[in-house]
Short mmCIF file of C-alpha atoms and ligand atoms in Angstrom, two decimals:
data_model
loop_
_atom_site.label_atom_id
_atom_site.label_comp_id
_atom_site.label_asym_id
_atom_site.label_seq_id
_atom_site.Cartn_x
_atom_site.Cartn_y
_atom_site.Cartn_z
CA UNK A 1 -0.14 0.13 -0.26
CA UNK A 2 1.52 3.69 -1.01
CA UNK A 3 -0.42 6.58 0.35
CA UNK A 4 -0.03 8.94 -3.58
CA UNK A 5 -2.05 12.20 -3.67
CA UNK A 6 -2.08 12.82 -7.29
CA UNK A 7 -1.55 16.45 -8.73
CA UNK A 8 -5.09 17.55 -10.04
CA UNK A 9 -7.42 20.85 -9.71
CA UNK A 10 -10.90 21.09 -10.57
CA UNK A 11 -11.24 22.40 -14.09
CA UNK A 12 -13.13 22.41 -17.58
CA UNK A 13 -10.94 19.10 -17.54
CA UNK A 14 -12.73 17.50 -20.07
CA UNK A 15 -13.28 20.17 -22.19
CA UNK A 16 -10.96 19.91 -24.74
CA UNK A 17 -12.72 20.51 -27.79
CA UNK A 18 -12.74 24.25 -28.59
CA UNK A 19 -16.01 24.85 -28.49
CA UNK A 20 -16.72 24.80 -25.21
CA UNK A 21 -13.49 26.93 -24.36
CA UNK A 22 -13.21 30.07 -23.85
CA UNK A 23 -11.31 33.31 -24.14
CA UNK A 24 -11.81 33.42 -20.60
CA UNK A 25 -10.97 30.19 -19.47
CA UNK A 26 -8.15 29.75 -21.48
CA UNK A 27 -6.33 32.46 -19.86
CA UNK A 28 -7.59 30.93 -16.28
CA UNK A 29 -5.37 27.42 -16.39
CA UNK A 30 -2.76 30.29 -18.27
CA UNK A 31 -2.74 32.26 -14.32
CA UNK A 32 -3.27 29.02 -12.52
CA UNK A 33 0.12 27.82 -13.85
CA UNK A 34 1.87 31.31 -12.96
CA UNK A 35 2.64 31.70 -9.46
CA UNK A 36 1.83 35.11 -8.46
CA UNK A 37 4.91 36.94 -5.82
CA UNK A 38 1.98 40.56 -5.70
CA UNK A 39 2.18 41.90 -2.12
CA UNK A 40 -1.99 41.34 -1.72
CA UNK A 41 -1.07 37.66 -2.61
CA UNK A 42 0.75 37.18 -0.07
CA UNK A 43 -1.68 38.22 2.44
CA UNK A 44 -4.30 35.69 1.88
CA UNK A 45 -3.94 32.82 2.93
CA UNK A 46 -5.76 29.38 1.10
CA UNK A 47 -6.87 26.91 3.10
CA UNK A 48 -3.52 24.30 2.94
CA UNK A 49 -6.40 21.44 1.66
CA UNK A 50 -7.29 23.48 -1.11
CA UNK A 51 -3.44 24.84 -1.30
CA UNK A 52 -2.27 21.44 -1.46
CA UNK A 53 -4.68 20.47 -4.24
CA UNK A 54 -1.34 20.64 -7.51
CA UNK A 55 -2.21 21.26 -11.32
CA UNK A 56 -2.23 18.12 -13.13
CA UNK A 57 -0.30 17.03 -16.23
CA UNK A 58 -3.86 16.98 -17.86
CA UNK A 59 -3.69 20.10 -16.90
CA UNK A 60 -0.62 20.91 -18.76
CA UNK A 61 -1.52 19.04 -22.18
CA UNK A 62 -4.80 20.95 -21.89
CA UNK A 63 -3.58 24.55 -21.80
CA UNK A 64 -1.17 23.65 -24.53
CA UNK A 65 -4.27 22.65 -26.47
CA UNK A 66 -5.82 25.42 -26.05
CA UNK A 67 -2.87 27.65 -27.44
CA UNK A 68 -2.27 26.31 -30.06
CA UNK A 69 -6.00 26.58 -30.89
CA UNK A 70 -5.45 30.08 -30.45
CA UNK A 71 -2.98 29.75 -32.95
CA UNK A 72 -5.06 28.33 -35.32
CA UNK A 73 -3.62 25.33 -35.24
CA UNK A 74 -6.21 22.13 -35.87
CA UNK A 75 -5.73 19.60 -33.05
CA UNK A 76 -7.30 15.94 -33.28
CA UNK A 77 -8.56 15.04 -29.80
CA UNK A 78 -9.07 12.81 -28.29
CA UNK A 79 -9.20 13.51 -24.52
CA UNK A 80 -12.30 14.44 -24.32
CA UNK A 81 -14.33 12.07 -21.86
CA UNK A 82 -17.73 12.92 -23.38
CA UNK A 83 -20.15 11.51 -26.25
CA UNK A 84 -19.80 13.16 -29.16
CA UNK A 85 -23.74 12.38 -30.22
CA UNK A 86 -26.62 15.00 -29.11
CA UNK A 87 -28.84 14.21 -26.61
CA UNK A 88 -31.86 11.66 -27.85
CA UNK A 89 -34.63 13.97 -29.42
CA UNK A 90 -36.99 13.23 -27.05
CA UNK A 91 -34.32 14.77 -24.29
CA UNK A 92 -34.03 17.98 -26.71
CA UNK A 93 -38.05 18.28 -26.72
CA UNK A 94 -38.50 18.12 -22.98
CA UNK A 95 -36.14 20.98 -22.37
CA UNK A 96 -38.64 22.51 -24.35
CA UNK A 97 -41.56 21.58 -23.08
CA UNK A 98 -40.03 22.46 -19.29
CA UNK A 99 -38.83 26.15 -20.55
CA UNK A 100 -42.25 26.69 -22.14
CA UNK A 101 -44.25 24.64 -19.22
CA UNK A 102 -42.44 27.87 -16.69
CA UNK A 103 -40.65 25.14 -15.11
CA UNK A 104 -37.73 27.20 -13.74
CA UNK A 105 -37.83 27.52 -10.65
CA UNK A 106 -35.56 25.62 -7.62
CA UNK A 107 -37.72 22.23 -7.20
CA UNK A 108 -36.64 20.58 -3.77
CA UNK A 109 -33.58 19.61 -2.35
CA UNK A 110 -33.08 15.88 -3.66
CA UNK A 111 -34.50 16.68 -6.79
CA UNK A 112 -38.74 16.44 -8.41
CA UNK A 113 -40.77 13.13 -7.25
CA UNK A 114 -40.85 12.49 -10.89
CA UNK A 115 -37.66 12.44 -11.96
CA UNK A 116 -36.72 10.49 -8.24
CA UNK A 117 -39.51 8.01 -8.88
CA UNK A 118 -38.44 7.79 -12.77
CA UNK A 119 -34.43 7.28 -11.76
CA UNK A 120 -35.87 4.17 -8.21
CA UNK A 121 -37.73 2.71 -11.01
CA UNK A 122 -35.34 2.33 -13.76
CA UNK A 123 -32.75 1.45 -11.00
CA UNK A 124 -35.29 -1.54 -10.54
CA UNK A 125 -35.89 -3.01 -13.89
CA UNK A 126 -32.11 -2.93 -14.85
CA UNK A 127 -30.31 -3.13 -12.44
CA UNK A 128 -32.43 -5.22 -10.10
CA UNK A 129 -31.86 -2.93 -7.17
CA UNK A 130 -34.50 -1.05 -5.36
CA UNK A 131 -34.15 2.58 -3.98
CA UNK A 132 -37.39 4.33 -2.93
CA UNK A 133 -37.34 7.96 -3.76
CA UNK A 134 -36.87 9.53 -0.93
CA UNK A 135 -32.71 7.42 -0.84
CA UNK A 136 -31.85 9.40 -4.32
CA UNK A 137 -30.44 12.68 -4.29
CA UNK A 138 -30.43 14.17 -7.46
CA UNK A 139 -27.17 16.58 -7.77
CA UNK A 140 -25.43 18.84 -10.54
CA UNK A 141 -23.59 16.18 -11.99
CA UNK A 142 -22.18 12.89 -10.93
CA UNK A 143 -19.36 14.74 -9.91
CA UNK A 144 -20.91 16.67 -7.14
CA UNK A 145 -22.47 12.93 -6.14
CA UNK A 146 -19.40 11.70 -5.84
CA UNK A 147 -17.59 14.24 -3.44
CA UNK A 148 -21.24 14.74 -1.13
CA UNK A 149 -20.87 11.10 -1.08
CA UNK A 150 -16.95 11.29 0.10
CA UNK A 151 -17.34 14.33 2.40
CA UNK A 152 -20.51 12.35 4.09
CA UNK A 153 -18.22 9.97 4.82
CA UNK A 154 -14.81 10.49 5.78
CA UNK A 155 -13.05 12.95 7.42
CA UNK A 156 -9.41 13.87 8.57
CA UNK A 157 -7.63 10.93 10.19
CA UNK A 158 -10.22 8.25 7.57
CA UNK A 159 -8.77 6.36 4.92
CA UNK A 160 -9.80 5.72 1.56
CA UNK A 161 -8.80 3.35 -0.57
CA UNK A 162 -8.87 4.00 -4.84
CA UNK A 163 -7.96 1.65 -6.83
CA UNK A 164 -5.31 2.71 -9.53
CA UNK A 165 -5.95 3.35 -12.51
CA UNK A 166 -8.19 5.64 -11.03
CA UNK A 167 -10.19 8.52 -11.98
CA UNK A 168 -8.53 11.77 -10.63
CA UNK A 169 -11.05 14.13 -8.89
CA UNK A 170 -11.19 10.88 -6.20
CA UNK A 171 -7.97 11.04 -4.57
CA UNK A 172 -8.06 15.09 -4.57
CA UNK A 173 -11.68 15.00 -3.33
CA UNK A 174 -10.48 12.55 -0.19
CA UNK A 175 -7.90 14.93 0.23
CA UNK A 176 -10.31 18.03 0.13
CA UNK A 177 -12.48 16.24 2.69
CA UNK A 178 -9.13 15.79 5.18
CA UNK A 179 -8.78 12.15 4.37
CA UNK A 180 -6.35 10.18 3.28
CA UNK A 181 -6.64 8.29 0.10
CA UNK A 182 -5.34 5.24 -0.16
CA UNK A 183 -4.11 3.81 -3.43
CA UNK A 184 -4.06 0.36 -4.67
CA UNK A 185 -2.72 -0.48 -7.85
CA UNK A 186 -4.09 -2.94 -9.93
CA UNK A 187 -1.77 -5.22 -12.50
CA UNK A 188 -2.56 -4.83 -16.25
CA UNK A 189 -2.10 -8.42 -16.47
CA UNK A 190 -5.33 -8.85 -14.11
CA UNK A 191 -7.31 -6.14 -16.62
CA UNK A 192 -6.42 -3.63 -14.23
CA UNK A 193 -9.26 -5.12 -12.05
CA UNK A 194 -9.10 -5.22 -8.46
CA UNK A 195 -8.57 -8.12 -6.85
CA UNK A 196 -9.81 -9.57 -3.61
CA UNK A 197 -6.61 -9.98 -2.64
CA UNK A 198 -5.46 -6.47 -3.23
CA UNK A 199 -8.19 -4.86 -1.13
CA UNK A 200 -7.57 -7.13 1.39
CA UNK A 201 -4.27 -6.02 1.48
CA UNK A 202 -4.93 -2.40 1.92
CA UNK A 203 -8.01 -2.71 4.78
CA UNK A 204 -7.71 -1.40 7.67
CA UNK A 205 -8.81 0.08 11.36
CA UNK A 206 -9.04 3.33 9.74
CA UNK A 207 -10.80 2.56 6.01
CA UNK A 208 -13.86 4.39 5.97
CA UNK A 209 -14.24 3.98 2.45
CA UNK A 210 -14.20 2.50 -0.89
CA UNK A 211 -14.67 4.52 -4.09
CA UNK A 212 -15.01 1.30 -6.87
CA UNK A 213 -15.57 2.88 -10.61
CA UNK A 214 -16.76 0.24 -12.83
CA UNK A 215 -16.93 -0.12 -15.58
CA UNK A 216 -13.84 1.48 -14.93
CA UNK A 217 -12.56 4.95 -16.10
CA UNK A 218 -10.00 5.02 -17.57
CA UNK A 219 -9.57 1.69 -18.64
CA UNK A 220 -12.99 0.56 -19.52
CA UNK A 221 -12.15 -2.45 -17.47
CA UNK A 222 -15.87 -4.07 -15.45
CA UNK A 223 -15.60 -6.52 -12.73
CA UNK A 224 -17.32 -9.50 -12.76
CA UNK A 225 -20.34 -10.84 -10.96
CA UNK A 226 -17.65 -13.53 -9.57
CA UNK A 227 -15.46 -10.45 -9.10
CA UNK A 228 -17.80 -9.03 -6.80
CA UNK A 229 -18.89 -11.35 -5.00
CA UNK A 230 -14.84 -12.39 -4.08
CA UNK A 231 -14.55 -8.34 -3.28
CA UNK A 232 -17.47 -7.98 -0.80
CA UNK A 233 -16.69 -11.44 0.82
CA UNK A 234 -13.01 -9.89 1.85
CA UNK A 235 -15.64 -6.65 2.84
CA UNK A 236 -17.19 -9.10 5.20
CA UNK A 237 -14.61 -8.31 7.40
CA UNK A 238 -14.63 -4.76 8.32
CA UNK A 239 -18.40 -3.93 8.14
CA UNK A 240 -17.11 -0.28 8.93
CA UNK A 241 -16.45 -0.02 5.55
CA UNK A 242 -18.41 2.02 2.70
CA UNK A 243 -18.39 1.33 -0.87
CA UNK A 244 -19.48 4.75 -3.05
CA UNK A 245 -19.91 2.78 -6.23
CA UNK A 246 -19.83 5.19 -9.42
CA UNK A 247 -21.34 3.30 -12.01
CA UNK A 248 -22.08 6.31 -14.25
CA UNK A 249 -20.23 4.45 -17.27
CA UNK A 250 -23.09 0.96 -16.18
CA UNK A 251 -24.97 1.47 -19.92
CA UNK A 252 -21.88 1.30 -21.77
CA UNK A 253 -20.84 -2.29 -21.44
CA UNK A 254 -19.96 -4.16 -24.81
CA UNK A 255 -19.23 -8.03 -23.32
CA UNK A 256 -21.07 -9.12 -20.48
CA UNK A 257 -23.18 -6.99 -18.45
CA UNK A 258 -22.04 -4.80 -15.15
CA UNK A 259 -24.19 -5.93 -11.84
CA UNK A 260 -24.94 -3.10 -9.77
CA UNK A 261 -22.48 -3.21 -6.08
CA UNK A 262 -25.66 -2.28 -4.68
CA UNK A 263 -27.39 -5.54 -5.86
CA UNK A 264 -25.61 -7.64 -4.04
CA UNK A 265 -27.71 -8.59 -0.90
CA UNK A 266 -24.73 -8.14 1.83
CA UNK A 267 -23.93 -4.71 0.36
CA UNK A 268 -27.00 -3.01 -0.49
CA UNK A 269 -26.92 -1.70 3.55
CA UNK A 270 -23.22 0.32 2.99
CA UNK A 271 -23.37 1.16 -0.17
CA UNK A 272 -23.72 4.58 -2.44
CA UNK A 273 -24.55 4.09 -5.71
CA UNK A 274 -23.50 7.15 -7.84
CA UNK A 275 -25.06 7.53 -11.70
CA UNK A 276 -25.54 10.05 -14.08
CA UNK A 277 -26.74 11.11 -17.60
CA UNK A 278 -23.82 12.52 -18.71
CA UNK A 279 -22.28 9.35 -20.36
CA UNK A 280 -25.29 7.21 -21.48
CA UNK A 281 -27.56 10.07 -22.33
CA UNK A 282 -24.83 12.90 -23.70
CA UNK A 283 -26.37 15.05 -21.81
CA UNK A 284 -22.68 16.03 -19.90
CA UNK A 285 -23.75 20.10 -20.29
CA UNK A 286 -26.43 20.03 -17.95
CA UNK A 287 -25.04 18.40 -14.93
CA UNK A 288 -27.40 15.86 -14.12
CA UNK A 289 -26.64 12.73 -11.91
CA UNK A 290 -27.94 10.89 -8.31
CA UNK A 291 -26.93 9.85 -5.55
CA UNK A 292 -28.80 5.89 -4.17
CA UNK A 293 -28.59 4.75 -0.78
CA UNK A 294 -29.43 3.63 2.45
CA UNK A 295 -31.49 6.49 4.35
CA UNK A 296 -28.43 6.88 7.29
CA UNK A 297 -26.26 8.18 4.11
CA UNK A 298 -28.41 9.81 1.67
CA UNK A 299 -29.78 11.70 4.64
CA UNK A 300 -26.27 13.39 4.91
CA UNK A 301 -25.63 13.75 1.25
CA UNK A 302 -29.07 15.86 1.21
CA UNK A 303 -27.95 18.20 4.44
CA UNK A 304 -24.23 18.96 2.21
CA UNK A 305 -26.28 19.43 -0.35
CA UNK A 306 -28.21 21.66 1.02
CA UNK A 307 -25.95 24.00 1.58
CA UNK A 308 -23.79 23.48 -1.28
CA UNK A 309 -26.43 24.43 -4.35
CA UNK A 310 -29.60 23.81 -3.12
CA UNK A 311 -30.69 21.88 -5.86
CA UNK A 312 -29.69 20.43 -9.66
CA UNK A 313 -31.93 22.33 -12.30
CA UNK A 314 -34.93 22.11 -12.56
CA UNK A 315 -35.00 22.05 -16.95
CA UNK A 316 -32.62 19.08 -17.35
CA UNK A 317 -34.34 17.50 -14.22
CA UNK A 318 -37.58 17.53 -16.87
CA UNK A 319 -34.78 16.17 -19.64
CA UNK A 320 -33.82 13.50 -17.10
CA UNK A 321 -37.32 11.99 -16.37
CA UNK A 322 -37.01 12.24 -19.98
CA UNK A 323 -34.25 10.33 -20.69
CA UNK A 324 -35.35 7.36 -18.29
CA UNK A 325 -38.85 7.51 -19.87
CA UNK A 326 -39.02 8.60 -23.68
CA UNK A 327 -36.07 7.02 -24.96
CA UNK A 328 -36.17 3.77 -26.46
CA UNK A 329 -34.18 1.04 -25.55
CA UNK A 330 -33.18 0.59 -28.87
CA UNK A 331 -31.64 3.80 -29.00
CA UNK A 332 -30.15 3.38 -26.26
CA UNK A 333 -28.69 -0.12 -27.17
CA UNK A 334 -28.16 1.32 -31.08
CA UNK A 335 -25.55 3.75 -29.24
CA UNK A 336 -23.66 1.33 -27.74
CA UNK A 337 -22.83 -0.96 -30.70
CA UNK A 338 -21.67 2.44 -32.48
CA UNK A 339 -19.11 2.41 -29.49
CA UNK A 340 -18.13 -0.66 -29.67
CA UNK A 341 -17.54 -0.04 -33.30
CA UNK A 342 -15.27 2.80 -32.49
CA UNK A 343 -13.71 0.79 -29.33
CA UNK A 344 -12.63 -2.01 -31.70
CA UNK A 345 -11.59 0.24 -34.54
CA UNK A 346 -9.23 2.00 -31.69
CA UNK A 347 -8.16 -1.71 -30.51
CA UNK A 348 -6.92 -3.36 -33.97
CA UNK A 349 -5.39 -0.14 -34.49
CA UNK A 350 -3.36 -0.07 -31.87
CA UNK A 351 -2.18 -3.49 -32.50
CA UNK A 352 -0.45 -2.51 -35.16
CA UNK A 353 1.61 -0.70 -33.38
CA UNK A 354 5.06 -0.99 -32.49
CA UNK A 355 5.64 -1.81 -28.34
CA UNK A 356 2.20 -1.24 -27.60
CA UNK A 357 1.08 -3.40 -25.14
CA UNK A 358 -2.85 -4.03 -24.10
CA UNK A 359 -3.21 -7.05 -22.37
CA UNK A 360 -6.76 -7.33 -21.65
CA UNK A 361 -9.82 -5.77 -23.76
CA UNK A 362 -11.59 -3.10 -22.03
CA UNK A 363 -15.43 -3.98 -22.17
CA UNK A 364 -17.02 -1.26 -21.07
CA UNK A 365 -17.16 3.13 -20.82
CA UNK A 366 -15.46 4.54 -24.07
CA UNK A 367 -11.24 4.78 -23.32
CA UNK A 368 -8.74 2.59 -23.39
CA UNK A 369 -5.44 3.08 -21.75
CA UNK A 370 -2.40 1.45 -23.78
CA UNK A 371 1.14 0.91 -21.79
CA UNK A 372 3.53 3.04 -24.29
CA UNK A 373 6.18 2.66 -21.24
CA UNK A 374 8.70 1.36 -24.11
CA UNK A 375 8.63 5.09 -25.26
CA UNK A 376 10.25 8.16 -23.43
CA UNK A 377 11.70 6.03 -21.16
CA UNK A 378 8.08 5.56 -19.77
CA UNK A 379 7.65 9.29 -18.64
CA UNK A 380 3.98 9.76 -20.39
CA UNK A 381 3.82 13.07 -19.73
CA UNK A 382 6.67 13.72 -21.89
CA UNK A 383 5.34 11.61 -24.47
CA UNK A 384 1.89 13.27 -24.82
CA UNK A 385 3.31 17.03 -24.78
CA UNK A 386 6.14 16.02 -28.16
CA UNK A 387 2.94 14.21 -29.69
CA UNK A 388 0.54 17.14 -28.98
CA UNK A 389 3.06 19.28 -30.12
CA UNK A 390 4.35 16.92 -33.25
CA UNK A 391 1.72 15.12 -34.78
CA UNK A 392 -1.30 18.04 -33.41
CA UNK A 393 -2.71 15.03 -31.04
CA UNK A 394 -4.05 15.21 -27.47
CA UNK A 395 -4.32 12.64 -25.74
CA UNK A 396 -4.03 12.48 -21.31
CA UNK A 397 -1.22 11.25 -19.90
CA UNK A 398 -1.76 7.91 -17.93
CA UNK A 399 0.22 9.24 -15.06
CA UNK A 400 -3.19 11.70 -14.04
CA UNK A 401 -4.67 8.30 -13.71
CA UNK A 402 -2.23 6.92 -11.29
CA UNK A 403 -1.10 4.63 -14.44
CA UNK A 404 2.54 5.88 -15.26
CA UNK A 405 3.70 4.99 -18.49
CA UNK A 406 0.34 4.79 -20.43
CA UNK A 407 -2.21 6.83 -22.59
CA UNK A 408 -5.49 7.24 -22.04
CA UNK A 409 -7.40 7.35 -25.61
CA UNK A 410 -11.61 8.20 -25.38
CA UNK A 411 -13.11 6.86 -28.26
CA UNK A 412 -15.99 9.20 -28.08
CA UNK A 413 -15.21 11.17 -31.07
CA UNK A 414 -16.45 10.50 -35.26
CA UNK A 415 -14.78 7.67 -36.50
CA UNK A 416 -13.06 10.36 -38.98
CA UNK A 417 -11.36 11.88 -35.90
CA UNK A 418 -10.07 8.84 -35.11
CA UNK A 419 -8.85 7.46 -38.12
CA UNK A 420 -6.43 10.73 -38.69
CA UNK A 421 -5.79 10.22 -34.48
CA UNK A 422 -4.67 6.33 -34.97
CA UNK A 423 -2.57 7.23 -37.78
CA UNK A 424 -0.82 10.47 -36.36
CA UNK A 425 -0.29 8.30 -33.04
CA UNK A 426 0.92 4.89 -35.30
CA UNK A 427 3.37 7.50 -36.88
CA UNK A 428 4.46 9.16 -34.29
CA UNK A 429 5.94 6.36 -32.59
CA UNK A 430 7.02 4.41 -35.38
CA UNK A 431 9.17 7.53 -35.66
CA UNK A 432 10.54 7.38 -32.14
CA UNK A 433 11.82 3.82 -33.04
CA UNK A 434 13.64 4.94 -36.12
CA UNK A 435 15.04 7.81 -34.21
CA UNK A 436 16.90 5.48 -31.74
N1 LIG B 501 -17.34 9.42 -12.62
C1 LIG B 501 -16.11 9.34 -13.38
C2 LIG B 501 -15.55 8.27 -13.26
C3 LIG B 501 -16.38 9.93 -14.90
O1 LIG B 501 -15.60 9.56 -16.21
C4 LIG B 501 -17.09 11.33 -14.85
C5 LIG B 501 -17.22 11.90 -15.83
O2 LIG B 501 -16.18 12.18 -16.76
C6 LIG B 501 -18.00 11.57 -13.13
C7 LIG B 501 -18.17 10.54 -13.01
C8 LIG B 501 -18.98 12.95 -13.92
O3 LIG B 501 -19.46 13.11 -14.73
P1 LIG B 501 -21.01 14.34 -14.34
O4 LIG B 501 -20.31 14.86 -15.64
O5 LIG B 501 -22.18 13.44 -14.28
O6 LIG B 501 -20.49 14.76 -13.37
#
């Protein structure tokens, strides 16, 4: 076990595509990278919890992308974590209806009854797990829900287990709560899945929370039902540990199924299930997610949310109802099929590239995390920066995800863009070998 807080700052990190970046945001990034020493600044004390959150390598790449785009370069970006297709028509129609019907006011803290009922029914129908609507807290995106779940359960002196590779926000959210992230490395030979053995080795009397992302961002790995059972039996010896199951990619599974952690009878009472609409329904900008949990936990999250943000946007919530009740299963499956094709294309291209290893086929989400440690002596950040400068291809260094020597590719973009990107990557890597 080692404690390893990666550097990251809460930024519009997934928004690498130009359309979403204003000049103001660009300047914001630049300002973050510059240390000011004016007298006024010296007098201001920043909360050490915040001051210790550092800027990630992702931001380095991100700010470089923006500078290049500002200079007129056309950058191919596979760093964005959002589907390239628009939300379903039924969702767009619901937004218009909500505006026309004047649904523009605060809702209850935990969300509208209509949306919480729809979520409850959806979870029961698709995942076989029942949460009454009162136990569902709708928030402004799954990200906020994760943070509220962390704040509700952890504080100074507590340890939080985070399997690596991880979504970079997890360790930073834990650090912001004053708790200690305990990073548990998984092995690429195991498909980066958490094993019962590794989990047991990391659990201590201080462990309060396990953050479990399934399917995983950034690996695309999906833990099987058997593996969940194994992890659950280890946790039986540690009854105080709560599980935050981030299942935001659960609808994007290409082989097998993704069982909800809370559907295991012995886990339900201590699992906070987080999910949302950003990835499944391409509703990233609507900022809509939720946390469902037993009463004590959902109440604590409600308390936090009531002081932080009051409620999620009323129009987004109306859109969420439509997403769950009006979008056909065929449409959802159609999107998964398209994503599977893209995944297969990227995998087959990566297989043709020299010294790139990808031992396990990712079976969920829309990411691939190939090992490129044969290049640049494993310095993935340097590799990404040179790739960006030389080929104008933006990827995220794996070290941002606690996985040095890898690169994260998001294939949630058009096939044309993927073809260009794969060619660029291949040419770049081949040139490294020629230059040796
Ligand atoms: N959890 C994981 C693993 C993610 O990758 C993301 C977004 O990238 C989120 C949560 C947050 O999603 P949302 O847009 O609902 O805040």
